[in-house]
mmCIF file of C-alpha atoms in Angstrom:
data_model
loop_
_atom_site.group_PDB
_atom_site.id
_atom_site.type_symbol
_atom_site.label_atom_id
_atom_site.label_comp_id
_atom_site.label_asym_id
_atom_site.label_seq_id
_atom_site.Cartn_x
_atom_site.Cartn_y
_atom_site.Cartn_z
ATOM 1 C CA UNK A 155 51.259 -60.831 32.845
ATOM 2 C CA UNK A 156 48.115 -62.097 34.473
ATOM 3 C CA UNK A 157 44.991 -59.960 34.454
ATOM 4 C CA UNK A 158 44.714 -60.394 38.206
ATOM 5 C CA UNK A 159 47.342 -61.673 40.631
ATOM 6 C CA UNK A 160 47.176 -65.271 41.855
ATOM 7 C CA UNK A 161 46.481 -65.864 45.487
ATOM 8 C CA UNK A 162 49.177 -67.417 47.616
ATOM 9 C CA UNK A 163 47.217 -70.682 47.896
ATOM 10 C CA UNK A 164 46.845 -70.897 44.107
ATOM 11 C CA UNK A 165 50.594 -70.352 43.586
ATOM 12 C CA UNK A 166 51.499 -73.037 46.129
ATOM 13 C CA UNK A 167 49.071 -75.493 44.503
ATOM 14 C CA UNK A 168 50.427 -74.736 41.024
ATOM 15 C CA UNK A 169 54.043 -75.162 42.131
ATOM 16 C CA UNK A 170 53.230 -78.438 43.919
ATOM 17 C CA UNK A 171 51.459 -79.774 40.814
ATOM 18 C CA UNK A 172 54.378 -78.843 38.528
ATOM 19 C CA UNK A 173 56.955 -80.398 40.885
ATOM 20 C CA UNK A 174 54.884 -83.563 41.242
ATOM 21 C CA UNK A 175 54.543 -83.966 37.481
ATOM 22 C CA UNK A 176 58.249 -83.321 36.920
ATOM 23 C CA UNK A 177 59.361 -85.800 39.589
ATOM 24 C CA UNK A 178 57.011 -88.455 38.196
ATOM 25 C CA UNK A 179 58.505 -87.958 34.740
ATOM 26 C CA UNK A 180 62.059 -88.277 36.038
ATOM 27 C CA UNK A 181 61.302 -91.516 37.881
ATOM 28 C CA UNK A 182 59.600 -93.056 34.840
ATOM 29 C CA UNK A 183 62.611 -92.304 32.609
ATOM 30 C CA UNK A 184 64.861 -94.723 34.505
ATOM 31 C CA UNK A 185 62.791 -97.891 34.154
ATOM 32 C CA UNK A 186 63.612 -100.707 31.763
ATOM 33 C CA UNK A 187 61.776 -103.981 31.541
ATOM 34 C CA UNK A 188 63.219 -107.392 30.763
ATOM 35 C CA UNK A 189 62.383 -108.198 27.148
ATOM 36 C CA UNK A 190 62.725 -111.995 26.898
ATOM 37 C CA UNK A 191 60.497 -115.026 26.689
ATOM 38 C CA UNK A 192 59.113 -116.572 29.848
ATOM 39 C CA UNK A 193 61.485 -119.553 29.585
ATOM 40 C CA UNK A 194 64.542 -117.273 29.780
ATOM 41 C CA UNK A 195 63.229 -114.872 32.396
ATOM 42 C CA UNK A 196 65.208 -116.625 35.186
ATOM 43 C CA UNK A 197 68.472 -116.202 33.279
ATOM 44 C CA UNK A 198 67.640 -112.551 32.569
ATOM 45 C CA UNK A 199 66.882 -111.973 36.253
ATOM 46 C CA UNK A 200 70.159 -113.695 37.186
ATOM 47 C CA UNK A 201 72.047 -111.452 34.735
ATOM 48 C CA UNK A 202 70.310 -108.419 36.216
ATOM 49 C CA UNK A 203 71.161 -109.490 39.773
ATOM 50 C CA UNK A 204 74.785 -110.553 39.276
ATOM 51 C CA UNK A 205 76.054 -108.755 36.161
ATOM 52 C CA UNK A 206 74.152 -105.481 35.724
ATOM 53 C CA UNK A 207 76.603 -103.377 37.718
ATOM 54 C CA UNK A 208 79.383 -103.947 35.184
ATOM 55 C CA UNK A 209 77.758 -105.108 31.916
ATOM 56 C CA UNK A 210 75.165 -103.724 29.510
ATOM 57 C CA UNK A 211 72.548 -105.950 27.896
ATOM 58 C CA UNK A 212 69.403 -104.283 26.593
ATOM 59 C CA UNK A 213 67.159 -107.350 26.642
ATOM 60 C CA UNK A 214 67.853 -107.713 30.374
ATOM 61 C CA UNK A 215 67.375 -103.978 30.976
ATOM 62 C CA UNK A 216 70.932 -103.384 32.259
ATOM 63 C CA UNK A 217 73.315 -100.497 31.609
ATOM 64 C CA UNK A 218 76.554 -101.238 33.455
ATOM 65 C CA UNK A 219 79.174 -100.632 30.755
ATOM 66 C CA UNK A 220 80.686 -97.290 29.838
ATOM 67 C CA UNK A 221 79.569 -95.927 26.486
ATOM 68 C CA UNK A 222 82.560 -93.599 26.256
ATOM 69 C CA UNK A 223 86.059 -95.062 26.629
ATOM 70 C CA UNK A 224 87.315 -91.814 28.185
ATOM 71 C CA UNK A 225 84.828 -92.035 31.059
ATOM 72 C CA UNK A 226 85.264 -95.764 31.622
ATOM 73 C CA UNK A 227 85.793 -97.048 35.163
ATOM 74 C CA UNK A 228 87.880 -100.036 36.221
ATOM 75 C CA UNK A 229 84.780 -102.108 36.973
ATOM 76 C CA UNK A 230 83.131 -101.531 33.574
ATOM 77 C CA UNK A 231 82.905 -104.803 31.693
ATOM 78 C CA UNK A 232 82.069 -105.510 28.054
ATOM 79 C CA UNK A 233 78.867 -104.185 26.532
ATOM 80 C CA UNK A 234 77.008 -107.345 25.513
ATOM 81 C CA UNK A 235 74.680 -105.430 23.208
ATOM 82 C CA UNK A 236 77.731 -104.925 20.993
ATOM 83 C CA UNK A 237 79.918 -107.923 21.829
ATOM 84 C CA UNK A 238 78.856 -111.424 20.751
ATOM 85 C CA UNK A 239 79.804 -114.282 23.085
ATOM 86 C CA UNK A 240 79.597 -118.059 22.826
ATOM 87 C CA UNK A 241 78.389 -120.318 25.611
ATOM 88 C CA UNK A 242 81.898 -121.715 26.214
ATOM 89 C CA UNK A 243 83.417 -118.230 26.452
ATOM 90 C CA UNK A 244 80.776 -117.143 28.955
ATOM 91 C CA UNK A 245 81.291 -120.253 31.086
ATOM 92 C CA UNK A 246 85.070 -119.705 31.003
ATOM 93 C CA UNK A 247 84.650 -116.072 32.111
ATOM 94 C CA UNK A 248 82.239 -117.049 34.900
ATOM 95 C CA UNK A 249 84.557 -119.749 36.241
ATOM 96 C CA UNK A 250 87.759 -117.701 35.966
ATOM 97 C CA UNK A 251 86.587 -114.185 36.794
ATOM 98 C CA UNK A 252 86.626 -112.841 33.248
ATOM 99 C CA UNK A 253 89.545 -112.788 30.818
ATOM 100 C CA UNK A 254 91.703 -109.877 31.934
ATOM 101 C CA UNK A 255 92.025 -110.346 35.697
ATOM 102 C CA UNK A 256 89.563 -107.539 36.259
ATOM 103 C CA UNK A 257 87.272 -107.112 39.225
ATOM 104 C CA UNK A 258 84.853 -109.897 38.217
ATOM 105 C CA UNK A 259 84.793 -112.555 40.945
ATOM 106 C CA UNK A 260 85.345 -116.191 40.038
ATOM 107 C CA UNK A 261 82.274 -118.431 40.087
ATOM 108 C CA UNK A 262 79.882 -115.488 40.457
ATOM 109 C CA UNK A 263 77.175 -118.046 39.601
ATOM 110 C CA UNK A 264 77.527 -121.824 39.544
ATOM 111 C CA UNK A 265 75.824 -124.996 38.383
ATOM 112 C CA UNK A 266 72.540 -124.825 36.522
ATOM 113 C CA UNK A 267 72.331 -121.049 36.996
ATOM 114 C CA UNK A 268 75.698 -120.625 35.226
ATOM 115 C CA UNK A 269 74.564 -122.854 32.343
ATOM 116 C CA UNK A 270 71.301 -120.914 31.938
ATOM 117 C CA UNK A 271 73.133 -117.600 32.061
ATOM 118 C CA UNK A 272 75.654 -118.788 29.438
ATOM 119 C CA UNK A 273 72.842 -119.953 27.121
ATOM 120 C CA UNK A 274 71.061 -116.634 27.621
ATOM 121 C CA UNK A 275 74.156 -114.564 26.805
ATOM 122 C CA UNK A 276 75.042 -116.731 23.807
ATOM 123 C CA UNK A 277 71.562 -116.134 22.410
ATOM 124 C CA UNK A 278 71.159 -112.396 23.104
ATOM 125 C CA UNK A 279 74.682 -110.927 23.127
ATOM 126 C CA UNK A 280 75.798 -108.953 20.103
ATOM 127 C CA UNK A 281 72.284 -108.236 18.889
ATOM 128 C CA UNK A 282 72.806 -104.466 18.636
ATOM 129 C CA UNK A 283 76.272 -104.323 17.123
ATOM 130 C CA UNK A 284 76.816 -102.460 13.854
ATOM 131 C CA UNK A 285 76.929 -104.692 10.760
ATOM 132 C CA UNK A 286 80.368 -103.366 9.720
ATOM 133 C CA UNK A 287 81.851 -104.454 13.061
ATOM 134 C CA UNK A 288 80.177 -107.852 12.791
ATOM 135 C CA UNK A 289 81.823 -108.494 9.418
ATOM 136 C CA UNK A 290 85.304 -107.370 10.463
ATOM 137 C CA UNK A 291 85.553 -109.271 13.743
ATOM 138 C CA UNK A 292 87.070 -112.736 13.556
ATOM 139 C CA UNK A 293 85.809 -115.551 15.722
ATOM 140 C CA UNK A 294 88.154 -116.060 18.643
ATOM 141 C CA UNK A 295 88.253 -119.389 20.414
ATOM 142 C CA UNK A 296 88.115 -119.304 24.167
ATOM 143 C CA UNK A 297 90.409 -121.393 26.305
ATOM 144 C CA UNK A 298 88.961 -124.758 27.257
ATOM 145 C CA UNK A 299 85.937 -124.108 29.425
#
């Protein structure tokens, strides 16, 4: 208990300060920055713009995949932090709308942008997968890209 009661103005100021600090902390928790070299920043921005709603890739600052299979939605695509992809597989998926006739549109990016995005994913995908999974998974060839 306080030795003397706070005035109404002091209470309002204290509450406003606490709410302001709390809201600032909540907003700061949701930010992620793109963690790639300057030469691949365009591809990371393209991934963020076109793929972030359905795919997770930490280096691009995206969290679109479900982490729990039980809470997964139809639109949730592969988590590229855990799944390694080759350039040809990425180009095939871009051109054909993925592999499993999901909600990914065909040709979501084209031309040079598609090539840069495929190079980017081939380089950074699978970088956070557990070592035991990496050893057990066999390389699967994609259909002709």
